[in-house]
Structures are given as structure tokens and as C-alpha cells.
Short mmCIF file of C-alpha atoms and ligand atoms in Angstrom, two decimals:
data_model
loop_
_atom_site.label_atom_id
_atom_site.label_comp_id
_atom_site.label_asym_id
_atom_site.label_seq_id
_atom_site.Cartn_x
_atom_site.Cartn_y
_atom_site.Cartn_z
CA UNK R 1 -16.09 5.73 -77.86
CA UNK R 2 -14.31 9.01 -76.16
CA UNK R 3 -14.82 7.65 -72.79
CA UNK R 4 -15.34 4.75 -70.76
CA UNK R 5 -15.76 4.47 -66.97
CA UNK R 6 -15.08 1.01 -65.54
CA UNK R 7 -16.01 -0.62 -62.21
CA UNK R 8 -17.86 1.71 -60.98
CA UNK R 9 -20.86 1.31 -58.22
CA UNK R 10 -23.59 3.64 -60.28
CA UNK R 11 -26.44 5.35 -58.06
CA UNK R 12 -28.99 6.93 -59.53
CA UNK R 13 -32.48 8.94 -57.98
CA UNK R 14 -33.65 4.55 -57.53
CA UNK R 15 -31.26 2.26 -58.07
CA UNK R 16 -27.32 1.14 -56.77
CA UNK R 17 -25.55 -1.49 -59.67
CA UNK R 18 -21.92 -1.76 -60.72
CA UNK R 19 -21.90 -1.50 -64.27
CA UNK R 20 -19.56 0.55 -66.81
CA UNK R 21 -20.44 3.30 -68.62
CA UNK R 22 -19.38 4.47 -72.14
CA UNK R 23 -19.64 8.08 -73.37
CA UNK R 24 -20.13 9.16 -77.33
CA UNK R 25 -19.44 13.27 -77.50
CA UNK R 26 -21.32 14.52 -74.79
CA UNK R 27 -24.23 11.48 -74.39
CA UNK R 28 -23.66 7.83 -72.54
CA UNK R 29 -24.39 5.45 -74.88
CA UNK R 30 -23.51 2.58 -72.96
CA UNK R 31 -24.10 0.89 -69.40
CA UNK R 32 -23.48 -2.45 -68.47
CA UNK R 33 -21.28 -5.39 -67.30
CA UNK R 34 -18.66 -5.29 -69.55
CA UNK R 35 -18.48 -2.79 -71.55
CA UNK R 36 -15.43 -2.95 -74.13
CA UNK R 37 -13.78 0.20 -76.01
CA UNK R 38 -11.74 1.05 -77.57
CA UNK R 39 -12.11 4.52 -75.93
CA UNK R 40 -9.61 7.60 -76.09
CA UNK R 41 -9.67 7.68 -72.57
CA UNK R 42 -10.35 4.74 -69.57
CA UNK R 43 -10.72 5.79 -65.96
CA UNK R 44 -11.13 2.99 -63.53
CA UNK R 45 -14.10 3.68 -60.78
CA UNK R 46 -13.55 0.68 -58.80
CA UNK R 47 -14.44 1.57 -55.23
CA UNK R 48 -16.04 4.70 -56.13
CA UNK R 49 -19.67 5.50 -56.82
CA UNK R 50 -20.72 7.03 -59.95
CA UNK R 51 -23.57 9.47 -59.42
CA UNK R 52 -25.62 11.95 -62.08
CA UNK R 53 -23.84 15.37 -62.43
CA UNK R 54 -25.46 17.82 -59.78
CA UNK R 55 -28.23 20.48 -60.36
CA UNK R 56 -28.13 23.10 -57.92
CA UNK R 57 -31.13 25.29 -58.47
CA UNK R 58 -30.30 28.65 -56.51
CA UNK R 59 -27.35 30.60 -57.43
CA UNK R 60 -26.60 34.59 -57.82
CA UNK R 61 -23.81 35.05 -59.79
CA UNK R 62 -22.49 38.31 -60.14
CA UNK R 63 -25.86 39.87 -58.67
CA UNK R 64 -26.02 43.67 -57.85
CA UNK R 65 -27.38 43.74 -54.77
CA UNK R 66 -27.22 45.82 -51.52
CA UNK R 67 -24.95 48.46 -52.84
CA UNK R 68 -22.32 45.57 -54.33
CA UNK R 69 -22.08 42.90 -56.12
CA UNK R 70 -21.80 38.80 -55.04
CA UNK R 71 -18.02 38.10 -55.29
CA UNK R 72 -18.04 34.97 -57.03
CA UNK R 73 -18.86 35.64 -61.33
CA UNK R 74 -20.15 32.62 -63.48
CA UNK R 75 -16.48 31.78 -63.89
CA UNK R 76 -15.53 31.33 -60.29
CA UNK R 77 -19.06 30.24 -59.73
CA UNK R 78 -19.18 27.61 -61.92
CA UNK R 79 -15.50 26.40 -61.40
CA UNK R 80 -16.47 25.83 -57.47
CA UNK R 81 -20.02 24.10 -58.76
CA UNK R 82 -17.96 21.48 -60.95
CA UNK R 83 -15.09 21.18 -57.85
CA UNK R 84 -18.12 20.14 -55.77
CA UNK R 85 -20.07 17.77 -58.35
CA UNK R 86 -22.41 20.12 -59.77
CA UNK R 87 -22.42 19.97 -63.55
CA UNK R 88 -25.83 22.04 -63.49
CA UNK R 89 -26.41 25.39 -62.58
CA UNK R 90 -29.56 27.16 -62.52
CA UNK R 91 -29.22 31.33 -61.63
CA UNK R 92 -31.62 34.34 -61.15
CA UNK R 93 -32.44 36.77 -63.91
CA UNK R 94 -33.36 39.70 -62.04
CA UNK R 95 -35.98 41.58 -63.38
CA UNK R 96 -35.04 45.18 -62.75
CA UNK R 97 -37.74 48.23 -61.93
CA UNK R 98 -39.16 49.68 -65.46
CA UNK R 99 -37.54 46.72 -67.32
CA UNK R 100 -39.01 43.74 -68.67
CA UNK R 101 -38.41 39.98 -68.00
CA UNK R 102 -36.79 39.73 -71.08
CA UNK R 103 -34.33 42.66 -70.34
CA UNK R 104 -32.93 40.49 -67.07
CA UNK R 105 -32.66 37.39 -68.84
CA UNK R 106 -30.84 38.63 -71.59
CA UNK R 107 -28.48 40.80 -69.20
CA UNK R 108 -27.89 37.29 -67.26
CA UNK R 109 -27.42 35.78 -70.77
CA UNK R 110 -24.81 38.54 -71.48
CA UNK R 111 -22.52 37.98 -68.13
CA UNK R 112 -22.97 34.32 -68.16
CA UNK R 113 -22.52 33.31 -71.87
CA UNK R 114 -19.03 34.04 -72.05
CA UNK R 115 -17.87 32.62 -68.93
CA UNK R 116 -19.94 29.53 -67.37
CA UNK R 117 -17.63 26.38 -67.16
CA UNK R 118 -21.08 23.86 -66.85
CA UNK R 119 -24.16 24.11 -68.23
CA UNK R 120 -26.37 26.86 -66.95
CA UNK R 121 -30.47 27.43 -66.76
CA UNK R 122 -31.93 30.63 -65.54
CA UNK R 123 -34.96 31.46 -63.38
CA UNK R 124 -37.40 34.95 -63.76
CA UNK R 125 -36.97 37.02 -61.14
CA UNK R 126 -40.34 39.43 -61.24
CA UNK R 127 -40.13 42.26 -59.09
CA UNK R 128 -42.61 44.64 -60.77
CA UNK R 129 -45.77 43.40 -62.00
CA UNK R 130 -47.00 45.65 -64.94
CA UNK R 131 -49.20 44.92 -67.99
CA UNK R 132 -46.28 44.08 -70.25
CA UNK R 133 -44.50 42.05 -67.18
CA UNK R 134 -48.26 39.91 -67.40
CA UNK R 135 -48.21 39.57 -70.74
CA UNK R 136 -44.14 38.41 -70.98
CA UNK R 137 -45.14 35.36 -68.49
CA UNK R 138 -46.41 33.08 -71.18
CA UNK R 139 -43.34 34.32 -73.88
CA UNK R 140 -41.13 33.73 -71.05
CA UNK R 141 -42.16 30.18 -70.62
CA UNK R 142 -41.97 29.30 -74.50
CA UNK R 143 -38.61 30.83 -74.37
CA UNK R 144 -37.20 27.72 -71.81
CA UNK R 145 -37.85 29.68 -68.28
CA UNK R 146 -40.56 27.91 -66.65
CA UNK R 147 -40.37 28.87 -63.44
CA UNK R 148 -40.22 32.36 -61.85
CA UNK R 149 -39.18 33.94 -58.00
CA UNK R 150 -40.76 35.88 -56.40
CA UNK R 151 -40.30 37.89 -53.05
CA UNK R 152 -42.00 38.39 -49.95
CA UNK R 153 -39.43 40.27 -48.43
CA UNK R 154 -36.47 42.38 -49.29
CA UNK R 155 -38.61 45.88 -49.83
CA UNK R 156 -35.74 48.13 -49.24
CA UNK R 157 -33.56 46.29 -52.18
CA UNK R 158 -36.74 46.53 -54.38
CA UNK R 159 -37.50 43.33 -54.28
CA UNK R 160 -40.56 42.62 -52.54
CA UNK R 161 -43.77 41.67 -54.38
CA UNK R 162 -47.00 42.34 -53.23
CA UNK R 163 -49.73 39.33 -52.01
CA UNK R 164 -52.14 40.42 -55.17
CA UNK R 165 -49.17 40.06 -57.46
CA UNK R 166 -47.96 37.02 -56.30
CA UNK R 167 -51.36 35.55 -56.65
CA UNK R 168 -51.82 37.16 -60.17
CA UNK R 169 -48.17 35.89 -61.35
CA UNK R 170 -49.37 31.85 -59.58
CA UNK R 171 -52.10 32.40 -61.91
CA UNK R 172 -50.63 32.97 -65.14
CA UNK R 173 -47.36 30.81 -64.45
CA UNK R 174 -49.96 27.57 -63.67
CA UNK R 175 -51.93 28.29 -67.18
CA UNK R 176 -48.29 27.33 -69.15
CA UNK R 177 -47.01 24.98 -66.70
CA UNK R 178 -44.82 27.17 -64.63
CA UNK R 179 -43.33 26.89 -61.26
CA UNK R 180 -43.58 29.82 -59.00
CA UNK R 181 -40.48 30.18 -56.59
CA UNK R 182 -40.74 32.08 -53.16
CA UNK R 183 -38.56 33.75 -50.82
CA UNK R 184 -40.99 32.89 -47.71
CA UNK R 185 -40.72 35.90 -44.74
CA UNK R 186 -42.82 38.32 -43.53
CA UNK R 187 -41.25 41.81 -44.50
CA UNK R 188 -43.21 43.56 -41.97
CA UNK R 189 -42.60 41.84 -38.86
CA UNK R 190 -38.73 41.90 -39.81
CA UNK R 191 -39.22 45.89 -40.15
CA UNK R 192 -40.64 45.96 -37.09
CA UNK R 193 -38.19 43.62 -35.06
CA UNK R 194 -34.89 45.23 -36.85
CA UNK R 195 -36.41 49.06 -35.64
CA UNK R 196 -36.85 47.43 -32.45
CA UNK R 197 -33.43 46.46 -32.00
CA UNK R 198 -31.45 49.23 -33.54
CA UNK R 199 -33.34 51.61 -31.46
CA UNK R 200 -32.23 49.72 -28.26
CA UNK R 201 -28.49 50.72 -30.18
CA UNK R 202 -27.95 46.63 -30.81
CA UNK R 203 -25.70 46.54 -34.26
CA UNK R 204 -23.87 43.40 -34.20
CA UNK R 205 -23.99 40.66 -36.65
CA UNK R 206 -25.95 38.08 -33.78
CA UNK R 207 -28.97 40.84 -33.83
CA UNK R 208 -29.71 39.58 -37.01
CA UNK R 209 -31.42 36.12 -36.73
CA UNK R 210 -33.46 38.10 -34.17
CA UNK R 211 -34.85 40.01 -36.76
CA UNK R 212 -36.23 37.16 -38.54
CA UNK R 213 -37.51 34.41 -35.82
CA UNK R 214 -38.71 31.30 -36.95
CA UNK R 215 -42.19 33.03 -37.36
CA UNK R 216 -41.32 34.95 -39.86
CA UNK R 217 -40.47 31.89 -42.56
CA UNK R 218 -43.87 30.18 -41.12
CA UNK R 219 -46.27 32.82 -41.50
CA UNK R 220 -45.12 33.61 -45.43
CA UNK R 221 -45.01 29.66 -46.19
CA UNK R 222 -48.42 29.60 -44.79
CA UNK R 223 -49.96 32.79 -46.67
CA UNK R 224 -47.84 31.55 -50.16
CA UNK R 225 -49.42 28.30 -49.76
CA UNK R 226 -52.65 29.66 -49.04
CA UNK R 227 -52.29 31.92 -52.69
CA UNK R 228 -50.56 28.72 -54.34
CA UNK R 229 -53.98 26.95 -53.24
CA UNK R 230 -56.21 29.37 -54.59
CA UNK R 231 -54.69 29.85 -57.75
CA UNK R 232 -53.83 26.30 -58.56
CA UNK R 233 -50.39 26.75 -59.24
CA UNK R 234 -46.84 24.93 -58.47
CA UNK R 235 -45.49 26.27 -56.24
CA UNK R 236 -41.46 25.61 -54.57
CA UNK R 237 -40.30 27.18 -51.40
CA UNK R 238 -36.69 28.30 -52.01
CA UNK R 239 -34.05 27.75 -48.86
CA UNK R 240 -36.42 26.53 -46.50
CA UNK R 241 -34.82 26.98 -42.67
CA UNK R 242 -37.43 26.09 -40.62
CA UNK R 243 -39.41 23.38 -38.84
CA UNK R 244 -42.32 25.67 -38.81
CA UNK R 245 -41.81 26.20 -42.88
CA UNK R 246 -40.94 22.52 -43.97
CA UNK R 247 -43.70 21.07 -41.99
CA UNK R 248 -46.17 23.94 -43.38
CA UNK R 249 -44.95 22.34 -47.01
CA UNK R 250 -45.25 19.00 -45.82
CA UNK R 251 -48.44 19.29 -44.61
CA UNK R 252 -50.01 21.10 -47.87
CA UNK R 253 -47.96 18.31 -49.89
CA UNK R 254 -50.47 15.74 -47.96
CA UNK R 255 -53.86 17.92 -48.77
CA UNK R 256 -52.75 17.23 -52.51
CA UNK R 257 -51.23 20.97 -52.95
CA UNK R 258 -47.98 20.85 -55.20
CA UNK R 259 -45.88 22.74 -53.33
CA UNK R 260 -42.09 21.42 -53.22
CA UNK R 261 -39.19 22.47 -50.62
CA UNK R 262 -35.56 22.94 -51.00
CA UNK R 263 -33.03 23.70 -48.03
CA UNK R 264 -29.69 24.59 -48.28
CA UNK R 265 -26.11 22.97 -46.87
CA UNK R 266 -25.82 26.15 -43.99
CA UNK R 267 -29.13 24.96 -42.84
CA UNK R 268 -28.08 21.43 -42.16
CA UNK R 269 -24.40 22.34 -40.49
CA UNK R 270 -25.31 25.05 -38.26
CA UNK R 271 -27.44 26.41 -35.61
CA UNK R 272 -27.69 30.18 -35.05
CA UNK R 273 -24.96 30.11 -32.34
CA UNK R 274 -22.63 31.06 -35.06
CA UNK R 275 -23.63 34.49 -35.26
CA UNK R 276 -21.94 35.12 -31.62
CA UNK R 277 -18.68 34.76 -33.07
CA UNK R 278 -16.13 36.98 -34.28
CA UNK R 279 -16.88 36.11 -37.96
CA UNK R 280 -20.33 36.11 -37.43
CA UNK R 281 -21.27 38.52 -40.28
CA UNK R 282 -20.38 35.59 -42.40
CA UNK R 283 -23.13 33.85 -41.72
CA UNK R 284 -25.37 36.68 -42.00
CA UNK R 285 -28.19 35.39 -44.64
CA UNK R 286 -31.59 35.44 -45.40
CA UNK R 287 -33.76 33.73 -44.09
CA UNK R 288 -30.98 33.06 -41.01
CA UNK R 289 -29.67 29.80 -39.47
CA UNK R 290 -32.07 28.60 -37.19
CA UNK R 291 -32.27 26.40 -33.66
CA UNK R 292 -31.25 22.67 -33.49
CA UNK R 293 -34.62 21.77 -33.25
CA UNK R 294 -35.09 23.17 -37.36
CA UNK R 295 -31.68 21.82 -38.50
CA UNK R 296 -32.92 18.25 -37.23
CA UNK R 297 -36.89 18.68 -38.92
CA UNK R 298 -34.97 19.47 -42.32
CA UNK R 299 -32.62 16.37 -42.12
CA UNK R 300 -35.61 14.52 -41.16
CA UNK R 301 -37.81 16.21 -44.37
CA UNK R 302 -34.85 14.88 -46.14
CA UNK R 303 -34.73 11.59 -44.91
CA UNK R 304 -38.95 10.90 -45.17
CA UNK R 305 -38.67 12.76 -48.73
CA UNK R 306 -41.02 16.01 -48.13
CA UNK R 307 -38.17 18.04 -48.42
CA UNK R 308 -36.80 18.10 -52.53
CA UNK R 309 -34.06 19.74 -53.62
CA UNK R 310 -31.32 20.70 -52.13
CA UNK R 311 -29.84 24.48 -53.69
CA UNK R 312 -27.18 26.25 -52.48
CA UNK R 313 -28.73 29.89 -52.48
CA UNK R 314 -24.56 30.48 -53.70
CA UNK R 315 -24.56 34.25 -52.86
CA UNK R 316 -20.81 35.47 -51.09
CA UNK R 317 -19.07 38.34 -50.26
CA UNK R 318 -15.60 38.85 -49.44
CA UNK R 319 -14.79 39.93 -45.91
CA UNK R 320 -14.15 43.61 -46.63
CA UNK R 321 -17.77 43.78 -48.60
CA UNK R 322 -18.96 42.01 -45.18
CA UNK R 323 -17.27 44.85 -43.75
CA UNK R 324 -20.10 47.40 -44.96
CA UNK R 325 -22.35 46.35 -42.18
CA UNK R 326 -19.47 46.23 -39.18
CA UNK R 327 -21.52 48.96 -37.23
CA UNK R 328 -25.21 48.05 -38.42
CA UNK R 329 -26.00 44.09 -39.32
CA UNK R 330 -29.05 45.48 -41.96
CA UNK R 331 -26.40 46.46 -44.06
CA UNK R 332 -24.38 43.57 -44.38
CA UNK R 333 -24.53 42.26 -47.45
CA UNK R 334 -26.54 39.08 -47.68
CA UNK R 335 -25.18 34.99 -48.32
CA UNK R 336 -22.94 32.89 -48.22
CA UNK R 337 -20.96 30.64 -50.65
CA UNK R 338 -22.08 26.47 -51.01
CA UNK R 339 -22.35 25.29 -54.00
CA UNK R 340 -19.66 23.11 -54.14
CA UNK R 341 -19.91 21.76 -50.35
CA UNK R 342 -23.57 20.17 -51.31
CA UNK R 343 -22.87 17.03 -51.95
CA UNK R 344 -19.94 16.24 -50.22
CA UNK R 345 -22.02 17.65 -47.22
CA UNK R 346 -24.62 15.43 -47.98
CA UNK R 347 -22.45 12.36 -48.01
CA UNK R 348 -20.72 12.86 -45.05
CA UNK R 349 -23.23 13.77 -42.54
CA UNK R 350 -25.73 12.47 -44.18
CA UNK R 351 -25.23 9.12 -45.91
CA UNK R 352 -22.14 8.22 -44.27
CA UNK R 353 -24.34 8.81 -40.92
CA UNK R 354 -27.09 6.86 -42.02
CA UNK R 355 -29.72 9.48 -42.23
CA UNK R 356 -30.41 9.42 -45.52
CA UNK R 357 -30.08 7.17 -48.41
CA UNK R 358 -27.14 6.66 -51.61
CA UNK R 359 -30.42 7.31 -53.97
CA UNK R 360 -31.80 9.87 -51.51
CA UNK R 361 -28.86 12.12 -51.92
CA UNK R 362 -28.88 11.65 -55.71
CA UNK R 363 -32.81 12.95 -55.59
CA UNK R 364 -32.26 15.70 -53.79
CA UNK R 365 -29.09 16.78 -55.84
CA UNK R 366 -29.87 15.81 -59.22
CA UNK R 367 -33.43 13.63 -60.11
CA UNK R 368 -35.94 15.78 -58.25
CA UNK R 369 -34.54 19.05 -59.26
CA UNK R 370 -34.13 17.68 -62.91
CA UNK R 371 -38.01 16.51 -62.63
CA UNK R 372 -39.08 19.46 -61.16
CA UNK R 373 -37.32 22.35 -63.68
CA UNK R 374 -38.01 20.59 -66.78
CA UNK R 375 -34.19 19.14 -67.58
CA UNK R 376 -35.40 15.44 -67.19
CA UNK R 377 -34.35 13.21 -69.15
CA UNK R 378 -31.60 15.00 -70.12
CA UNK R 379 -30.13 15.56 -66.62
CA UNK R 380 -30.98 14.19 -63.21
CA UNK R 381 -30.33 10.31 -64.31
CA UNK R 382 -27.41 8.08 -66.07
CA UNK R 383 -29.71 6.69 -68.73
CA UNK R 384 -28.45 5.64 -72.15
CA UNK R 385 -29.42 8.89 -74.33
CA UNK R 386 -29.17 11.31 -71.22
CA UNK R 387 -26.50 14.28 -70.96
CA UNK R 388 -23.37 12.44 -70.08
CA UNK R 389 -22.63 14.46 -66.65
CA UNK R 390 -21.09 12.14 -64.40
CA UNK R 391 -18.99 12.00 -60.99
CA UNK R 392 -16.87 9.82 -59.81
CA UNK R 393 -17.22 10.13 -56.02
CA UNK R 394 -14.92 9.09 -53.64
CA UNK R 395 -16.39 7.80 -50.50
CA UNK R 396 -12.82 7.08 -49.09
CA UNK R 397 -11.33 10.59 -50.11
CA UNK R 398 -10.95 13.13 -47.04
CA UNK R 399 -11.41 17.02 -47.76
CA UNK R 400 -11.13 19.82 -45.42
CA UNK R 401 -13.66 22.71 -46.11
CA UNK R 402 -11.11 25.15 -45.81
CA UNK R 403 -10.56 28.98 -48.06
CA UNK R 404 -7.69 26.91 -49.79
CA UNK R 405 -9.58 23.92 -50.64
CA UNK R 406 -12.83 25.40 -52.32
CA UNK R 407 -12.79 27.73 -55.59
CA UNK R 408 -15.08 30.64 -54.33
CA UNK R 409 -13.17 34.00 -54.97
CA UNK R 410 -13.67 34.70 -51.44
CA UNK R 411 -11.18 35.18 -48.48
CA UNK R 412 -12.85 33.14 -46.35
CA UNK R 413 -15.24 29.43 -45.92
CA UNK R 414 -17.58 29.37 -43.03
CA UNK R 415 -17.14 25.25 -42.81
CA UNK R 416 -13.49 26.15 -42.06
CA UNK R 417 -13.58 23.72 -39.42
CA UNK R 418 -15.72 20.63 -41.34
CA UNK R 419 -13.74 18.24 -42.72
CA UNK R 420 -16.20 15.76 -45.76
CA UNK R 421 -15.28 11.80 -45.82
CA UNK R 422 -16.44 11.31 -49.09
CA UNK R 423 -15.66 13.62 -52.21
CA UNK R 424 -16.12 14.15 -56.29
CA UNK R 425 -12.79 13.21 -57.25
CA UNK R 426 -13.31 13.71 -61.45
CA UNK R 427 -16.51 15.82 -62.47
CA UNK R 428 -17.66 15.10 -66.32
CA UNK R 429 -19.78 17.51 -67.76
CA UNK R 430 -21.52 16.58 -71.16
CA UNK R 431 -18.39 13.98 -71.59
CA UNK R 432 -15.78 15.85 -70.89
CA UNK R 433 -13.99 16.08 -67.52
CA UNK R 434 -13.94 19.39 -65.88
CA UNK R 435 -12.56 18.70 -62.62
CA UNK R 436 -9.80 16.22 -61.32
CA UNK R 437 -8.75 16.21 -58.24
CA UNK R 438 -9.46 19.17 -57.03
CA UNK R 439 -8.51 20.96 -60.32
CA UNK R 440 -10.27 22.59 -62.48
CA UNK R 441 -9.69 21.07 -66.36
CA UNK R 442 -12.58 22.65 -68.31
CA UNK R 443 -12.60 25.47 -70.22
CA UNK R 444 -14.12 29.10 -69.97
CA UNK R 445 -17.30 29.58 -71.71
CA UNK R 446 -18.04 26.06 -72.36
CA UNK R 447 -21.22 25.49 -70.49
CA UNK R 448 -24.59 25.75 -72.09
CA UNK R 449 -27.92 27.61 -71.83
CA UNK R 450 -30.19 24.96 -71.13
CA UNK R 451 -34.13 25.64 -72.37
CA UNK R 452 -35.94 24.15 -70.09
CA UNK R 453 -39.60 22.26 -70.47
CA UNK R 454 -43.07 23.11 -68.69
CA UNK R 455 -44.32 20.60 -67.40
CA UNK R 456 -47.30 19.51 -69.93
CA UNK R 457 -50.17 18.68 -68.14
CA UNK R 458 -49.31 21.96 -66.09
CA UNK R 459 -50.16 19.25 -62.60
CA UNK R 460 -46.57 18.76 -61.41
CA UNK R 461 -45.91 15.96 -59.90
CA UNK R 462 -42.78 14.37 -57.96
ZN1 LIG H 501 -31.34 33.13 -53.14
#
């Protein structure tokens, strides 16, 4: 065999057993007690945990958008996703206005082919909804996209989709199995409450959470639920940042509705205090970091399960493209970086803490979002016959979240100050390792379009 992993405590989305693992080319084709080689290569996992390679769900990768572009490229991208565990990446093909779906995934095919370091699945992104965008959702889905984004918000960068079309798209998606994605906030009250503010002269970066109070998330989750339910569709709440949102989800999820919600790492480490400080345009996002009160109702969705996925929304700018917006917040440009902080966030506030579960974390980061975009059984579990993407997690290894430490392009980290107990010491992505210590060992270009599956009875279920 080329590999074989020894001593290792193995967690997957149920279970926690010590068992080796071997690896033939890029599948595991062995787990148990004692497995024997020979093998080109040993590493010994004894006092580490060996978890399922991580899918994170939300990234923009070299995405135009407001005026620039997001600093990190599926190089950097995916060399900070495999630093941090994630051997899955799953980006937005953005349809653009008077082009088709199939024009944005094939430009997202073009930038990402060439450069991805881990394998790599893409979402539709429909913006415009026109008789030939209609007709593409169906060719779309054959094609491995099953799932689609849409926007409620976002107008001025084109982006917003209107309630009819959003229903229509539910519609179609559900008849093939899709799952519909949605940027949850009401564009109109954040028009109103930005023209509010800048009219009272108030530019600074810690306006902007005011522009977008917790109603704003609540309102849209209700009203895309509300659609979801009437068209019978799947539907998935992307970076949910509320209580008023998750418990909107959670509380469909018990009427028998199959919607799904994923927050992100800001969400969990900050309140919206941050945006008083001097670097406070580096938190500027969409939707914003919220009270205490929401980061504690998402832990809590987390720990009781309503709450899925966990995505990074991986969308940074450098400091001087933060800069645009120094004497009006609307214009900063919009995200943050996170990929690679998701799991060793997880660990260390959450598991190491007590909040959540070993096998929780490995649900949110890997089974569930496997399950829920059509990878599984090929990601999201250590199975004999699944994709061999692996970590070997160090639960005694300490790592500062600092610029220097993380592979971002950009000049700065907002979790400067947050140091993880617990970290992905060796990444292996389809069998081979990618990432040692805190280096990157893969190569440029070797990651893989994934084609995902609908799901075939078009009634998701997690
Ligand atoms: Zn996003």
C-alpha cells in the first residue's frame, strides 16, 4: 500500500475507535487493529485523532465584486483550506447579467482548473432569471451542480433576485433534486437604514451592522422559508448570524420543511463590538457579526444539531482594498478570510470546551455537508472505498491565528489575538499529503472538479 496511518483515534460524523488506516492511490482500503504494510510511507497517529478531510461549502475565490476582486485565488485559497483541514472546497459560479449558467461555471472552471491544490465543487449562482436561465436549471443539475444561490440582497452589485424568481428557481431546482441556497436579508430595509445613516453624515466602519439589525436576516429566513414551503423545495440558509434566523430554520426543520443552516467561524468568535475598533472595516461582512445573545443560539444550534454545516463564506480583501470604503462603510468591500480557522476553531472553543461533540464537529465539517451536496460516500466519512482525505489532528498542538501563521494572501487575520489548542498537523487529500506542519506539500493544479449527485428521491433528508 502507498500509505498507512497507525495508532490513530479515528472520528467520524458517529463513531470514535483507534484503528489504522491503509491508503491504495487515492482510496482507503483498509481500517482496523492491525493493519500491516508494507507501505511506501508510515506516519504514526498515536495521540492524535484522525478525522474525514473537511468540506467547506462557501468560498469566493477570485470573485469580481464591488469594484475588485477577493484577494485570495484558488491557489492561495486552497493552500489555506488544506493548512486548516479542508480537503474539499465548494465555490460560487457567478452567473453574470445576459450570460447563462453555463457561461459562469465554465469561467469558474477556467480560473480554478489550473490552480486548485484540493478537490473543488461549484455552486450556480443565478442572478437573472430568463427563459434560457429556466431551461439551463435541469442541464445544470445533470452536469454535477445540484444546488444553486440565490440573493435577497446585494441589488446595487446586481445580485439580488426577485421573490417570484426565487420561488420559480425552488420550483424547478426541487423537480431534479436540487438544493436552493440563500443569502437571507431584506434589501429594502438595509436601503433604508444605510440612507438613514449616511444622511445623518455617519461613515465609519461600526455604522455598518446598523444597517443590517438582526431583523433584517429574520424577516428574509422567514419569507425564503415561506417560498421554500410553497414550492416544496430544499432549501439551505447560507452564513446564518442570527438567533432570530437559526431558530426561524429550526423551527420550519420541526414542521417537516427541509430547510438546512450553516454559520460561519466569525459568527461564533465575535460579537459586533469589533466594528468600534481601529480595524474595524475588517470585519465588515454581510450579513454582520451580531450580539452575544446570537453567537450563543448558533453554538447552541450546533450543539442540539439544527444548525448543519459549518462554511466559511472565505471572501478577503487586503487592507488597502478595505481602504476603498475609509470615508463611506457601503463601499467597503465585503468578507473576510476563514477557511482554514474552521476546524481548529471548532476544536478549541468548541470541543475542547465541551459544547459540542468529537463526531459533532466532524458533521458539521465534513458528513452533513457531504450528505447534503451530493459527495457522500465519497467524502464526508473514512469508509473503506471512500476518497482517502484524511487529517491527522493534533489536539495537543498550539497555533496562534496570526497574518504569519495562516496562508491567505492577505496583510492581515482578524483572530490575530486567538490562539487554537488543537490543530491539523498533516492534511491528505485523495492519499497524498498536502500539508505538514504548517507547510504546504501539494502541488498546483492537482485538485479535482467534483460532479456532484441530486439527491434521488428529490426529499432531502439529514
Ligand atoms: Zn458568501
Amino acid at each position: 500500500m502507498d500509505l498507512l496511518i497507525k495508532n490513530g483515534t479515528i472520528a467520524t460524523g458517529s463513531q470514535v475507535f483507534q484503528a489504522d488506516i491503509g491508503v491504495d492511490g487515492c482510496i482507503v482500503t483498509h481500517i482496523g487493529r492491525d493493519v500491516r504494510g508494507p507501505a511506501s510511507r508510515v506516519l504514526d497517529a498515536a495521540g492524535k485523532f484522525v478525522l474525514p478531510g473537511g468540506i467547506d461549502a462557501h468560498t469566493h475565490f477570485e470573485m469580481p465584486f464591488m469594484g475588485t476582486y477577493t484577494a485570495d485565488d484558488f491557489e492561495s485559497g486552497t493552500v489555506a483550506a488544506a493548512s486548516g483541514g479542508i480537503t474539499t472546497i465548494i465555490d460560487f459560479a457567478m452567473q453574470q447579467k445576459g450570460y447563462s449558467l453555463f457561461d459562469a461555471l465554465e469561467t469558474w472552471r477556467r480560473k480554478a482548473d489550473p490552480k486548485v491544490c484540493v478537490d473543488y465543487a461549484l455552486h450556480a449562482v443565478v442572478t437573472e432569471l430568463n427563459e434560457t436561465t429556466f431551461d439551463e436549471i435541469k442541464r445544470v443539475v445533470d452536469y454535477g451542480v445540484p444546488s444553486f444561490k440565490l440573493y435577497m440582497a446585494y441589488r446595487n452589485e446586481g445580485l439580488l433576485l426577485d421573490d417570484a424568481s426565487i420561488y420559480r428557481v425552488m420550483q424547478e431546482a426541487a423537480k431534479y433534486g436540487g438544493l436552493v441556497g440563500l443569502h437571507c436579508e431584506n434589501e429594502d430595509l438595509i436601503g433604508h437604514f444605510t440612507s438613514t445613516l449616511l444622511k445623518e453624515g455617519k461613515t465609519g466602519a461600526e455604522y455598518h451592522p446598523k444597517t443590517k439589525p438582526t431583523i433584517v436576516e429574520g424577516e428574509a429566513v422567514r419569507r425564503a422559508l415561506a417560498l421554500a414551503e410553497y414550492a416544496g423545495a430544499n432549501m439551505y440558509v447560507v452564513h446564518t448570524s442570527s438567533r432570530l434566523g437559526r431558530e426561524a430554520i429550526r423551527d420550519a426543520q420541526q414542521r417537516g420543511i427541509r430547510a438546512f443552516a450553516e454559520t460561519c467561524p466569525h459568527y461564533l468568535v465575535f460579537t459586533d463590538e469589533v466594528y468600534a475598533r481601529p480595524d474595524g472595516m475588517n470585519f465588515v461582512m454581510s450579513p454582520p457579526i451580531k450580539k452575544e445573545a446570537d453567537r450563543a443560539s448558533l453554538w447552541q444550534g450546533l450543539a442540539e444539531g439544527d444548525v448543519k454545516t459549518m462554511g466559511s463564506d472565505h471572501a478577503c480583501f487586503t487592507t488597502q482594498q478595505k481602504l476603498i470604503g475609509r470615508d463611506d462603510f457601503t463601499k467597503i468591500p465585503n468578507g473576510v478570510a476563514g477557511t482554514e480557522v474552521i476546524i481548529p476553531i471548532l476544536y478549541s472553543q468548541g470541543v475542547r470546551e465541551g459544547t459540542i461533540s468529537l463526531n459533532r464537529l466532524v458533521q458539521v465539517t465534513s458528513f452533513n455537508p457531504a450528505r447534503l451536496f451530493g459527495l457522500w460516500p465519497q467524502k464526508g466519512t473514512i469508509a473503506v472505498g471512500s476518497d482517502a482525505d484524511l487529517v491527522i489532528f493534533d489536539p495537543e498542538k498550539k497555533v496562534r491565528l496570526t497574518v504569519d501563521n495562516l496562508h491567505s494572501r492577505i496583510d492581515h487575520s482578524i483572530y490575530e489575538d486567538y490562539t487554537c489548542l488543537g490543530y491539523p498537523a498533516i492534511t491528505i487529500c485523495r492519499g497524498e499529503i498536502v500539508q505538514e506542519n504548517g507547510h504546504f506539500t501539494g502541488k498546483k493544479g492537482r485538485g479535482k472538479f467534483l460532479r456532484r449527485k441530486p439527491h434521488a428521491d428529490t426529499r432531502l433528508q439529514l
